[in-house]
Amino acid sequence: MLEIEYYRREMLDLVGRTIDHVECPDPWWIRRAGTPADVARALVGAQVVAIRRHGKLLLIDISHPSTGRSAGDGDPEVLGLRFGMTGRPMVDDRPPPFALEYASSAVHEEWVRFHVEFVEGGQLRILDPRRLGAAELDPDVSALGVDAWEIGRSDIDGIIGTSSAAIKSVLLDQSRVAGLGNMLVDEVLWRAGIDPSRRAGTLSTAERSALTEAVRGTLPELFARGGSHLGDLPASRRVVDATCPRDGAVLRRTTVGGRTTYMCPEHQR
DNA sequence: GATGACCTGTGA
DNA sequence: TCACAGGTCATC
């Protein structure tokens, strides 16, 4: 999600431009939006009005000044972009501002899944080697939970509810809280001193406060450092026999919610 | 709520 | 050669 916020800021240059041409070399990548012809029909002639983010979903607000029609008559108002793990945008041929942890920084033409050219010049290209991302028209933002960046202490009880699932699974559930991925959740739970496999509903009031503060502290801090992989429990420690930077214990590698999980058996309980 | 499939580049 | 990465979705 931190990466998506970088992308959002990078793409702010597109605001005000009018879409002249759309290419969808990979129909798989736009499957949610229909066929390449559907997408072209929906986007060409539209103007980029704003670029927002909710969780991991990037939202491009568009208007259709040339048609003279008002909203609500069927024209899409939002283009949604999901980047998955390996997707990244290139704006006007500028490379993304940083490297991804699990993806090559190379630019292969065959990795371009989505390509938009603008009347005023320049273009937006989405590269996604592993094809985990997707484009979507008018995505249902209401299906997503509160944005993790905006989370407050009062949100936590609603997020956890009466869930008996592992707290890690709950935090990864985008419909409860949007924006936390596998590595960020591990980092947050490590900071809060909470075992990822703990049943969510069993968290005490103090633990819920610690969890909230961990989320609120971690996101701005790691954003400033440059990405999700640069936490105190960084990607470089997600290896066998790595030790906890807090107490020196050997980190445990487990599976929680179907995801590889690193945690400290000494201080996460 | 839990599990596995899906996508494919990467590194052992 | 093959396990693994993780966000999302289908299925139980």
PDB file of C-alpha atoms (C1' of nucleotides) in Angstrom:
ATOM      1  CA  MET A   1       0.000   0.000   0.000  1.00  0.00           C
ATOM      2  CA  LEU A   2       2.905   2.337   0.668  1.00  0.00           C
ATOM      3  CA  GLU A   3       4.025   1.600  -2.867  1.00  0.00           C
ATOM      4  CA  ILE A   4       0.586   2.568  -4.160  1.00  0.00           C
ATOM      5  CA  GLU A   5       0.854   5.919  -2.408  1.00  0.00           C
ATOM      6  CA  TYR A   6       4.177   6.504  -4.180  1.00  0.00           C
ATOM      7  CA  TYR A   7       2.506   5.624  -7.453  1.00  0.00           C
ATOM      8  CA  ARG A   8      -0.376   7.979  -6.717  1.00  0.00           C
ATOM      9  CA  ARG A   9       1.969  10.902  -6.198  1.00  0.00           C
ATOM     10  CA  GLU A  10       3.923   9.972  -9.299  1.00  0.00           C
ATOM     11  CA  MET A  11       0.705   9.922 -11.326  1.00  0.00           C
ATOM     12  CA  LEU A  12      -0.552  13.321 -10.130  1.00  0.00           C
ATOM     13  CA  ASP A  13       1.122  14.721 -13.248  1.00  0.00           C
ATOM     14  CA  LEU A  14      -1.713  13.157 -15.241  1.00  0.00           C
ATOM     15  CA  VAL A  15      -4.428  15.332 -13.697  1.00  0.00           C
ATOM     16  CA  GLY A  16      -5.941  17.614 -16.306  1.00  0.00           C
ATOM     17  CA  ARG A  17      -4.917  15.520 -19.275  1.00  0.00           C
ATOM     18  CA  THR A  18      -7.368  14.039 -21.758  1.00  0.00           C
ATOM     19  CA  ILE A  19      -7.213  10.402 -22.812  1.00  0.00           C
ATOM     20  CA  ASP A  20      -6.473  10.107 -26.503  1.00  0.00           C
ATOM     21  CA  HIS A  21      -5.769   6.436 -26.945  1.00  0.00           C
ATOM     22  CA  VAL A  22      -5.853   3.255 -24.877  1.00  0.00           C
ATOM     23  CA  GLU A  23      -4.048   0.017 -25.574  1.00  0.00           C
ATOM     24  CA  CYS A  24      -4.670  -3.222 -23.725  1.00  0.00           C
ATOM     25  CA  PRO A  25      -2.060  -5.677 -24.951  1.00  0.00           C
ATOM     26  CA  ASP A  26      -3.079  -8.188 -22.278  1.00  0.00           C
ATOM     27  CA  PRO A  27      -6.843  -8.833 -22.057  1.00  0.00           C
ATOM     28  CA  TRP A  28      -6.260 -10.810 -18.867  1.00  0.00           C
ATOM     29  CA  TRP A  29      -5.121  -7.658 -17.107  1.00  0.00           C
ATOM     30  CA  ILE A  30      -8.330  -5.765 -17.918  1.00  0.00           C
ATOM     31  CA  ARG A  31     -10.704  -8.702 -17.537  1.00  0.00           C
ATOM     32  CA  ARG A  32     -12.733  -6.872 -14.877  1.00  0.00           C
ATOM     33  CA  ALA A  33     -13.221  -3.926 -17.212  1.00  0.00           C
ATOM     34  CA  GLY A  34     -14.391  -5.915 -20.225  1.00  0.00           C
ATOM     35  CA  THR A  35     -12.763  -6.228 -23.622  1.00  0.00           C
ATOM     36  CA  PRO A  36     -10.113  -3.834 -24.973  1.00  0.00           C
ATOM     37  CA  ALA A  37     -12.861  -2.280 -27.099  1.00  0.00           C
ATOM     38  CA  ASP A  38     -15.031  -1.743 -24.005  1.00  0.00           C
ATOM     39  CA  VAL A  39     -12.183  -0.042 -22.209  1.00  0.00           C
ATOM     40  CA  ALA A  40     -11.333   2.203 -25.145  1.00  0.00           C
ATOM     41  CA  ARG A  41     -14.980   3.199 -25.525  1.00  0.00           C
ATOM     42  CA  ALA A  42     -15.202   4.010 -21.820  1.00  0.00           C
ATOM     43  CA  LEU A  43     -11.998   6.009 -21.533  1.00  0.00           C
ATOM     44  CA  VAL A  44     -11.133   7.765 -24.789  1.00  0.00           C
ATOM     45  CA  GLY A  45     -12.117  11.416 -24.633  1.00  0.00           C
ATOM     46  CA  ALA A  46     -12.303  11.449 -20.849  1.00  0.00           C
ATOM     47  CA  GLN A  47     -10.291  13.850 -18.749  1.00  0.00           C
ATOM     48  CA  VAL A  48      -8.339  12.895 -15.643  1.00  0.00           C
ATOM     49  CA  VAL A  49      -9.821  14.887 -12.775  1.00  0.00           C
ATOM     50  CA  ALA A  50      -8.134  13.457  -9.689  1.00  0.00           C
ATOM     51  CA  ILE A  51      -6.039  10.551  -8.504  1.00  0.00           C
ATOM     52  CA  ARG A  52      -6.951   8.933  -5.214  1.00  0.00           C
ATOM     53  CA  ARG A  53      -6.068   5.799  -3.297  1.00  0.00           C
ATOM     54  CA  HIS A  54      -8.042   3.560  -0.979  1.00  0.00           C
ATOM     55  CA  GLY A  55      -5.993   0.771   0.500  1.00  0.00           C
ATOM     56  CA  LYS A  56      -4.140  -0.857  -2.358  1.00  0.00           C
ATOM     57  CA  LEU A  57      -6.622   0.377  -4.933  1.00  0.00           C
ATOM     58  CA  LEU A  58      -5.583   3.371  -7.052  1.00  0.00           C
ATOM     59  CA  LEU A  59      -8.524   5.445  -8.244  1.00  0.00           C
ATOM     60  CA  ILE A  60      -8.396   7.707 -11.289  1.00  0.00           C
ATOM     61  CA  ASP A  61     -11.410  10.015 -11.396  1.00  0.00           C
ATOM     62  CA  ILE A  62     -12.415  10.908 -14.930  1.00  0.00           C
ATOM     63  CA  SER A  63     -14.963  13.186 -16.535  1.00  0.00           C
ATOM     64  CA  HIS A  64     -16.439  13.173 -20.006  1.00  0.00           C
ATOM     65  CA  PRO A  65     -16.507  16.826 -21.043  1.00  0.00           C
ATOM     66  CA  SER A  66     -16.784  16.105 -24.756  1.00  0.00           C
ATOM     67  CA  THR A  67     -20.057  14.208 -24.480  1.00  0.00           C
ATOM     68  CA  GLY A  68     -21.750  16.946 -22.504  1.00  0.00           C
ATOM     69  CA  ARG A  69     -23.589  14.297 -20.583  1.00  0.00           C
ATOM     70  CA  SER A  70     -23.809  14.271 -16.833  1.00  0.00           C
ATOM     71  CA  ALA A  71     -22.727  11.608 -14.426  1.00  0.00           C
ATOM     72  CA  GLY A  72     -24.963   8.664 -13.850  1.00  0.00           C
ATOM     73  CA  ASP A  73     -25.838   7.993 -17.485  1.00  0.00           C
ATOM     74  CA  GLY A  74     -23.559   4.999 -17.776  1.00  0.00           C
ATOM     75  CA  ASP A  75     -20.191   6.536 -18.424  1.00  0.00           C
ATOM     76  CA  PRO A  76     -17.626   5.303 -15.948  1.00  0.00           C
ATOM     77  CA  GLU A  77     -16.468   7.937 -13.506  1.00  0.00           C
ATOM     78  CA  VAL A  78     -13.519   6.051 -12.093  1.00  0.00           C
ATOM     79  CA  LEU A  79     -10.742   3.906 -13.481  1.00  0.00           C
ATOM     80  CA  GLY A  80      -9.454   1.566 -10.778  1.00  0.00           C
ATOM     81  CA  LEU A  81      -5.949   0.116 -10.928  1.00  0.00           C
ATOM     82  CA  ARG A  82      -4.656  -2.759  -8.825  1.00  0.00           C
ATOM     83  CA  PHE A  83      -0.926  -3.367  -8.920  1.00  0.00           C
ATOM     84  CA  GLY A  84      -0.665  -6.661  -7.135  1.00  0.00           C
ATOM     85  CA  MET A  85       2.824  -7.457  -5.997  1.00  0.00           C
ATOM     86  CA  THR A  86       4.785  -6.654  -9.126  1.00  0.00           C
ATOM     87  CA  GLY A  87       2.840  -4.011 -10.990  1.00  0.00           C
ATOM     88  CA  ARG A  88       4.242  -0.505 -11.372  1.00  0.00           C
ATOM     89  CA  PRO A  89       3.357   2.553 -13.422  1.00  0.00           C
ATOM     90  CA  MET A  90       5.607   4.468 -15.741  1.00  0.00           C
ATOM     91  CA  VAL A  91       4.511   8.047 -16.285  1.00  0.00           C
ATOM     92  CA  ASP A  92       5.891   9.766 -19.387  1.00  0.00           C
ATOM     93  CA  ASP A  93       8.686   7.178 -19.548  1.00  0.00           C
ATOM     94  CA  ARG A  94       9.976   8.068 -16.101  1.00  0.00           C
ATOM     95  CA  PRO A  95      10.951   4.923 -14.202  1.00  0.00           C
ATOM     96  CA  PRO A  96       9.209   4.297 -10.860  1.00  0.00           C
ATOM     97  CA  PRO A  97      11.013   6.010  -7.960  1.00  0.00           C
ATOM     98  CA  PHE A  98      12.162   2.791  -6.293  1.00  0.00           C
ATOM     99  CA  ALA A  99      12.690  -0.911  -6.816  1.00  0.00           C
ATOM    100  CA  LEU A 100      10.207  -3.536  -5.730  1.00  0.00           C
ATOM    101  CA  GLU A 101      11.280  -6.304  -3.390  1.00  0.00           C
ATOM    102  CA  TYR A 102      10.090  -9.245  -5.423  1.00  0.00           C
ATOM    103  CA  ALA A 103      10.198  -7.843  -8.927  1.00  0.00           C
ATOM    104  CA  SER A 104      12.762  -6.970 -11.494  1.00  0.00           C
ATOM    105  CA  SER A 105      13.404  -3.317 -12.229  1.00  0.00           C
ATOM    106  CA  ALA A 106      13.944  -4.174 -15.853  1.00  0.00           C
ATOM    107  CA  VAL A 107      11.554  -2.796 -18.416  1.00  0.00           C
ATOM    108  CA  HIS A 108      10.421  -5.466 -20.837  1.00  0.00           C
ATOM    109  CA  GLU A 109       7.970  -4.370 -23.484  1.00  0.00           C
ATOM    110  CA  GLU A 110       6.004  -7.600 -23.064  1.00  0.00           C
ATOM    111  CA  TRP A 111       5.303  -6.658 -19.427  1.00  0.00           C
ATOM    112  CA  VAL A 112       3.247  -3.640 -20.473  1.00  0.00           C
ATOM    113  CA  ARG A 113      -0.329  -4.628 -19.611  1.00  0.00           C
ATOM    114  CA  PHE A 114      -2.035  -1.267 -20.012  1.00  0.00           C
ATOM    115  CA  HIS A 115      -1.111   1.788 -22.003  1.00  0.00           C
ATOM    116  CA  VAL A 116      -2.807   5.190 -22.117  1.00  0.00           C
ATOM    117  CA  GLU A 117      -1.766   8.076 -24.368  1.00  0.00           C
ATOM    118  CA  PHE A 118      -2.890  11.624 -23.749  1.00  0.00           C
ATOM    119  CA  VAL A 119      -3.990  14.392 -26.080  1.00  0.00           C
ATOM    120  CA  GLU A 120      -1.646  16.845 -24.382  1.00  0.00           C
ATOM    121  CA  GLY A 121       1.240  14.382 -24.763  1.00  0.00           C
ATOM    122  CA  GLY A 122       2.866  11.802 -22.594  1.00  0.00           C
ATOM    123  CA  GLN A 123       1.568   8.455 -21.539  1.00  0.00           C
ATOM    124  CA  LEU A 124       0.849   6.116 -18.688  1.00  0.00           C
ATOM    125  CA  ARG A 125       2.097   2.575 -18.957  1.00  0.00           C
ATOM    126  CA  ILE A 126       1.537  -0.179 -16.422  1.00  0.00           C
ATOM    127  CA  LEU A 127       4.147  -2.905 -16.256  1.00  0.00           C
ATOM    128  CA  ASP A 128       3.205  -6.069 -14.417  1.00  0.00           C
ATOM    129  CA  PRO A 129       5.462  -9.082 -15.033  1.00  0.00           C
ATOM    130  CA  ARG A 130       3.416 -11.544 -12.985  1.00  0.00           C
ATOM    131  CA  ARG A 131       0.025 -10.247 -14.081  1.00  0.00           C
ATOM    132  CA  LEU A 132      -1.336 -10.021 -10.538  1.00  0.00           C
ATOM    133  CA  GLY A 133      -2.739  -6.541 -11.045  1.00  0.00           C
ATOM    134  CA  ALA A 134      -5.837  -5.466 -12.924  1.00  0.00           C
ATOM    135  CA  ALA A 135      -7.750  -2.520 -14.307  1.00  0.00           C
ATOM    136  CA  GLU A 136     -11.402  -2.059 -13.445  1.00  0.00           C
ATOM    137  CA  LEU A 137     -14.092   0.487 -14.302  1.00  0.00           C
ATOM    138  CA  ASP A 138     -16.050   1.992 -11.414  1.00  0.00           C
ATOM    139  CA  PRO A 139     -14.628  -0.355  -8.776  1.00  0.00           C
ATOM    140  CA  ASP A 140     -16.729  -0.914  -5.677  1.00  0.00           C
ATOM    141  CA  VAL A 141     -14.816   1.053  -3.071  1.00  0.00           C
ATOM    142  CA  SER A 142     -17.559   0.438  -0.522  1.00  0.00           C
ATOM    143  CA  ALA A 143     -16.482  -3.200  -0.403  1.00  0.00           C
ATOM    144  CA  LEU A 144     -13.231  -2.105   1.194  1.00  0.00           C
ATOM    145  CA  GLY A 145     -12.736  -1.430   4.864  1.00  0.00           C
ATOM    146  CA  VAL A 146     -11.312   1.738   6.394  1.00  0.00           C
ATOM    147  CA  ASP A 147      -8.017   2.792   4.832  1.00  0.00           C
ATOM    148  CA  ALA A 148      -5.207   1.608   7.082  1.00  0.00           C
ATOM    149  CA  TRP A 149      -3.525   5.000   6.849  1.00  0.00           C
ATOM    150  CA  GLU A 150      -6.612   6.612   8.407  1.00  0.00           C
ATOM    151  CA  ILE A 151      -7.156   4.032  11.107  1.00  0.00           C
ATOM    152  CA  GLY A 152      -7.994   5.189  14.622  1.00  0.00           C
ATOM    153  CA  ARG A 153      -8.437   3.495  17.955  1.00  0.00           C
ATOM    154  CA  SER A 154     -12.209   3.583  17.531  1.00  0.00           C
ATOM    155  CA  ASP A 155     -11.967   1.565  14.295  1.00  0.00           C
ATOM    156  CA  ILE A 156     -10.218  -1.429  15.799  1.00  0.00           C
ATOM    157  CA  ASP A 157     -13.154  -2.911  17.678  1.00  0.00           C
ATOM    158  CA  GLY A 158     -15.252  -2.811  14.522  1.00  0.00           C
ATOM    159  CA  ILE A 159     -12.492  -4.403  12.492  1.00  0.00           C
ATOM    160  CA  ILE A 160     -11.998  -7.209  14.966  1.00  0.00           C
ATOM    161  CA  GLY A 161     -15.651  -7.644  15.834  1.00  0.00           C
ATOM    162  CA  THR A 162     -16.209 -11.052  17.354  1.00  0.00           C
ATOM    163  CA  SER A 163     -13.849 -12.760  14.929  1.00  0.00           C
ATOM    164  CA  SER A 164     -12.256 -15.980  16.070  1.00  0.00           C
ATOM    165  CA  ALA A 165      -9.875 -15.924  13.105  1.00  0.00           C
ATOM    166  CA  ALA A 166      -6.178 -15.245  13.541  1.00  0.00           C
ATOM    167  CA  ILE A 167      -5.512 -11.528  13.988  1.00  0.00           C
ATOM    168  CA  LYS A 168      -3.197 -11.643  10.980  1.00  0.00           C
ATOM    169  CA  SER A 169      -6.003 -12.978   8.777  1.00  0.00           C
ATOM    170  CA  VAL A 170      -8.307 -10.224  10.000  1.00  0.00           C
ATOM    171  CA  LEU A 171      -5.745  -7.513   9.231  1.00  0.00           C
ATOM    172  CA  LEU A 172      -5.172  -8.948   5.751  1.00  0.00           C
ATOM    173  CA  ASP A 173      -8.910  -8.946   5.012  1.00  0.00           C
ATOM    174  CA  GLN A 174      -9.320  -5.898   2.752  1.00  0.00           C
ATOM    175  CA  SER A 175     -13.044  -5.687   3.493  1.00  0.00           C
ATOM    176  CA  ARG A 176     -12.235  -5.028   7.169  1.00  0.00           C
ATOM    177  CA  VAL A 177      -9.203  -2.796   6.822  1.00  0.00           C
ATOM    178  CA  ALA A 178      -7.790  -1.846   3.430  1.00  0.00           C
ATOM    179  CA  GLY A 179      -4.147  -1.540   2.576  1.00  0.00           C
ATOM    180  CA  LEU A 180      -2.221  -3.971   4.739  1.00  0.00           C
ATOM    181  CA  GLY A 181      -0.277  -6.681   2.918  1.00  0.00           C
ATOM    182  CA  ASN A 182       1.653  -9.640   4.213  1.00  0.00           C
ATOM    183  CA  MET A 183       4.879  -7.877   5.102  1.00  0.00           C
ATOM    184  CA  LEU A 184       3.211  -4.823   6.638  1.00  0.00           C
ATOM    185  CA  VAL A 185       1.026  -7.012   8.843  1.00  0.00           C
ATOM    186  CA  ASP A 186       4.046  -8.950  10.084  1.00  0.00           C
ATOM    187  CA  GLU A 187       5.800  -5.656  10.833  1.00  0.00           C
ATOM    188  CA  VAL A 188       2.813  -4.197  12.652  1.00  0.00           C
ATOM    189  CA  LEU A 189       2.229  -7.283  14.803  1.00  0.00           C
ATOM    190  CA  TRP A 190       5.932  -7.475  15.573  1.00  0.00           C
ATOM    191  CA  ARG A 191       5.888  -3.853  16.776  1.00  0.00           C
ATOM    192  CA  ALA A 192       2.733  -4.416  18.794  1.00  0.00           C
ATOM    193  CA  GLY A 193       4.125  -7.580  20.373  1.00  0.00           C
ATOM    194  CA  ILE A 194       1.183  -9.696  19.275  1.00  0.00           C
ATOM    195  CA  ASP A 195       1.356 -13.283  18.030  1.00  0.00           C
ATOM    196  CA  PRO A 196      -0.045 -13.327  14.450  1.00  0.00           C
ATOM    197  CA  SER A 197      -1.966 -16.531  15.172  1.00  0.00           C
ATOM    198  CA  ARG A 198      -3.800 -15.082  18.178  1.00  0.00           C
ATOM    199  CA  ARG A 199      -7.582 -15.278  17.859  1.00  0.00           C
ATOM    200  CA  ALA A 200      -8.571 -11.703  17.036  1.00  0.00           C
ATOM    201  CA  GLY A 201     -11.423 -11.536  19.534  1.00  0.00           C
ATOM    202  CA  THR A 202      -9.111 -12.388  22.415  1.00  0.00           C
ATOM    203  CA  LEU A 203      -7.049  -9.202  22.115  1.00  0.00           C
ATOM    204  CA  SER A 204      -7.213  -7.132  25.277  1.00  0.00           C
ATOM    205  CA  THR A 205      -8.001  -3.425  25.366  1.00  0.00           C
ATOM    206  CA  ALA A 206      -4.326  -2.679  25.860  1.00  0.00           C
ATOM    207  CA  GLU A 207      -3.369  -4.894  22.936  1.00  0.00           C
ATOM    208  CA  ARG A 208      -5.924  -3.212  20.696  1.00  0.00           C
ATOM    209  CA  SER A 209      -4.452   0.162  21.572  1.00  0.00           C
ATOM    210  CA  ALA A 210      -0.940  -1.123  20.936  1.00  0.00           C
ATOM    211  CA  LEU A 211      -2.066  -2.516  17.588  1.00  0.00           C
ATOM    212  CA  THR A 212      -3.652   0.786  16.582  1.00  0.00           C
ATOM    213  CA  GLU A 213      -0.543   2.719  17.518  1.00  0.00           C
ATOM    214  CA  ALA A 214       1.633   0.217  15.655  1.00  0.00           C
ATOM    215  CA  VAL A 215      -0.372   0.738  12.457  1.00  0.00           C
ATOM    216  CA  ARG A 216      -0.449   4.507  12.879  1.00  0.00           C
ATOM    217  CA  GLY A 217       3.263   4.624  13.504  1.00  0.00           C
ATOM    218  CA  THR A 218       4.437   2.094  10.971  1.00  0.00           C
ATOM    219  CA  LEU A 219       2.833   3.444   7.806  1.00  0.00           C
ATOM    220  CA  PRO A 220       4.217   7.001   7.841  1.00  0.00           C
ATOM    221  CA  GLU A 221       7.587   5.758   9.061  1.00  0.00           C
ATOM    222  CA  LEU A 222       8.046   3.112   6.389  1.00  0.00           C
ATOM    223  CA  PHE A 223       6.704   5.472   3.748  1.00  0.00           C
ATOM    224  CA  ALA A 224       9.439   7.904   4.709  1.00  0.00           C
ATOM    225  CA  ARG A 225      12.000   5.105   4.547  1.00  0.00           C
ATOM    226  CA  GLY A 226      10.857   4.136   1.083  1.00  0.00           C
ATOM    227  CA  GLY A 227       8.602   1.087   1.216  1.00  0.00           C
ATOM    228  CA  SER A 228       6.957  -1.830   2.961  1.00  0.00           C
ATOM    229  CA  HIS A 229      10.101  -3.912   2.805  1.00  0.00           C
ATOM    230  CA  LEU A 230      12.183  -1.471   4.892  1.00  0.00           C
ATOM    231  CA  GLY A 231      10.645  -2.078   8.290  1.00  0.00           C
ATOM    232  CA  ASP A 232      12.386  -3.144  11.476  1.00  0.00           C
ATOM    233  CA  LEU A 233      11.442  -6.647  10.383  1.00  0.00           C
ATOM    234  CA  PRO A 234      12.631  -6.071   6.823  1.00  0.00           C
ATOM    235  CA  ALA A 235      12.674  -8.369   3.850  1.00  0.00           C
ATOM    236  CA  SER A 236      16.311  -9.084   4.585  1.00  0.00           C
ATOM    237  CA  ARG A 237      15.269 -10.776   7.828  1.00  0.00           C
ATOM    238  CA  ARG A 238      12.652 -12.918   6.166  1.00  0.00           C
ATOM    239  CA  VAL A 239      15.150 -15.750   5.916  1.00  0.00           C
ATOM    240  CA  VAL A 240      15.985 -18.869   7.896  1.00  0.00           C
ATOM    241  CA  ASP A 241      17.748 -18.273  11.236  1.00  0.00           C
ATOM    242  CA  ALA A 242      17.297 -14.505  11.212  1.00  0.00           C
ATOM    243  CA  THR A 243      17.142 -12.933  14.657  1.00  0.00           C
ATOM    244  CA  CYS A 244      14.762 -10.467  16.229  1.00  0.00           C
ATOM    245  CA  PRO A 245      16.252  -6.943  16.186  1.00  0.00           C
ATOM    246  CA  ARG A 246      14.535  -6.231  19.496  1.00  0.00           C
ATOM    247  CA  ASP A 247      15.617  -9.146  21.673  1.00  0.00           C
ATOM    248  CA  GLY A 248      17.883 -11.327  19.571  1.00  0.00           C
ATOM    249  CA  ALA A 249      15.635 -14.389  19.575  1.00  0.00           C
ATOM    250  CA  VAL A 250      15.631 -16.524  16.454  1.00  0.00           C
ATOM    251  CA  LEU A 251      12.608 -15.546  14.395  1.00  0.00           C
ATOM    252  CA  ARG A 252      10.046 -18.249  13.703  1.00  0.00           C
ATOM    253  CA  ARG A 253       8.753 -18.894  10.214  1.00  0.00           C
ATOM    254  CA  THR A 254       5.200 -20.164  10.174  1.00  0.00           C
ATOM    255  CA  THR A 255       2.077 -20.061   8.028  1.00  0.00           C
ATOM    256  CA  VAL A 256      -0.885 -18.017   9.177  1.00  0.00           C
ATOM    257  CA  GLY A 257      -3.926 -17.515   6.995  1.00  0.00           C
ATOM    258  CA  GLY A 258      -2.148 -19.299   4.198  1.00  0.00           C
ATOM    259  CA  ARG A 259       0.659 -16.757   4.172  1.00  0.00           C
ATOM    260  CA  THR A 260       4.294 -17.081   5.098  1.00  0.00           C
ATOM    261  CA  THR A 261       4.729 -15.405   8.460  1.00  0.00           C
ATOM    262  CA  TYR A 262       7.807 -14.322  10.393  1.00  0.00           C
ATOM    263  CA  MET A 263       7.406 -13.593  14.081  1.00  0.00           C
ATOM    264  CA  CYS A 264       9.422 -13.380  17.277  1.00  0.00           C
ATOM    265  CA  PRO A 265       8.474 -16.160  19.718  1.00  0.00           C
ATOM    266  CA  GLU A 266      10.097 -14.156  22.517  1.00  0.00           C
ATOM    267  CA  HIS A 267       8.099 -10.939  22.554  1.00  0.00           C
ATOM    268  CA  GLN A 268       5.057 -11.624  20.341  1.00  0.00           C
ATOM    269  CA  ARG A 269       2.420 -13.311  22.469  1.00  0.00           C
TER     270      ARG A 269
ATOM    271  C1'  DG B   1     -13.745 -18.832   8.107  1.00  0.00           C
ATOM    272  C1'  DA B   2     -10.379 -21.676   5.881  1.00  0.00           C
ATOM    273  C1'  DT B   3      -8.064 -23.393   1.981  1.00  0.00           C
ATOM    274  C1'  DG B   4      -6.076 -23.687  -2.497  1.00  0.00           C
ATOM    275  C1'  DA B   5      -5.641 -21.934  -7.281  1.00  0.00           C
ATOM    276  C1'  DC B   6      -4.006 -18.498 -10.142  1.00  0.00           C
ATOM    277  C1'  DC B   7      -0.341 -15.595 -12.308  1.00  0.00           C
ATOM    278  C1'  DT B   8       5.214 -16.000 -13.588  1.00  0.00           C
ATOM    279  C1'  DG B   9       9.933 -14.082 -12.387  1.00  0.00           C
ATOM    280  C1'  DT B  10      13.449 -15.204  -9.194  1.00  0.00           C
ATOM    281  C1'  DG B  11      16.998 -17.656  -6.886  1.00  0.00           C
ATOM    282  C1'  DA B  12      18.611 -21.756  -4.732  1.00  0.00           C
TER     283       DA B  12
ATOM    284  C1'  DT C   1      14.326 -28.070 -11.835  1.00  0.00           C
ATOM    285  C1'  DC C   2      11.374 -26.358  -8.573  1.00  0.00           C
ATOM    286  C1'  DA C   3       9.815 -24.066  -4.415  1.00  0.00           C
ATOM    287  C1'  DC C   4       8.441 -19.620  -3.351  1.00  0.00           C
ATOM    288  C1'  DA C   5       6.745 -14.784  -3.420  1.00  0.00           C
ATOM    289  C1'  DG C   6       1.569 -12.320  -2.285  1.00  0.00           C
ATOM    290  C1'  DG C   7      -3.004 -10.157  -3.629  1.00  0.00           C
ATOM    291  C1'  DT C   8      -7.293 -11.814  -5.085  1.00  0.00           C
ATOM    292  C1'  DC C   9     -10.917 -14.988  -6.008  1.00  0.00           C
ATOM    293  C1'  DA C  10     -13.479 -19.401  -6.170  1.00  0.00           C
ATOM    294  C1'  DT C  11     -14.907 -23.097  -3.505  1.00  0.00           C
ATOM    295  C1'  DC C  12     -15.757 -25.751   0.458  1.00  0.00           C
TER     296       DC C  12
END
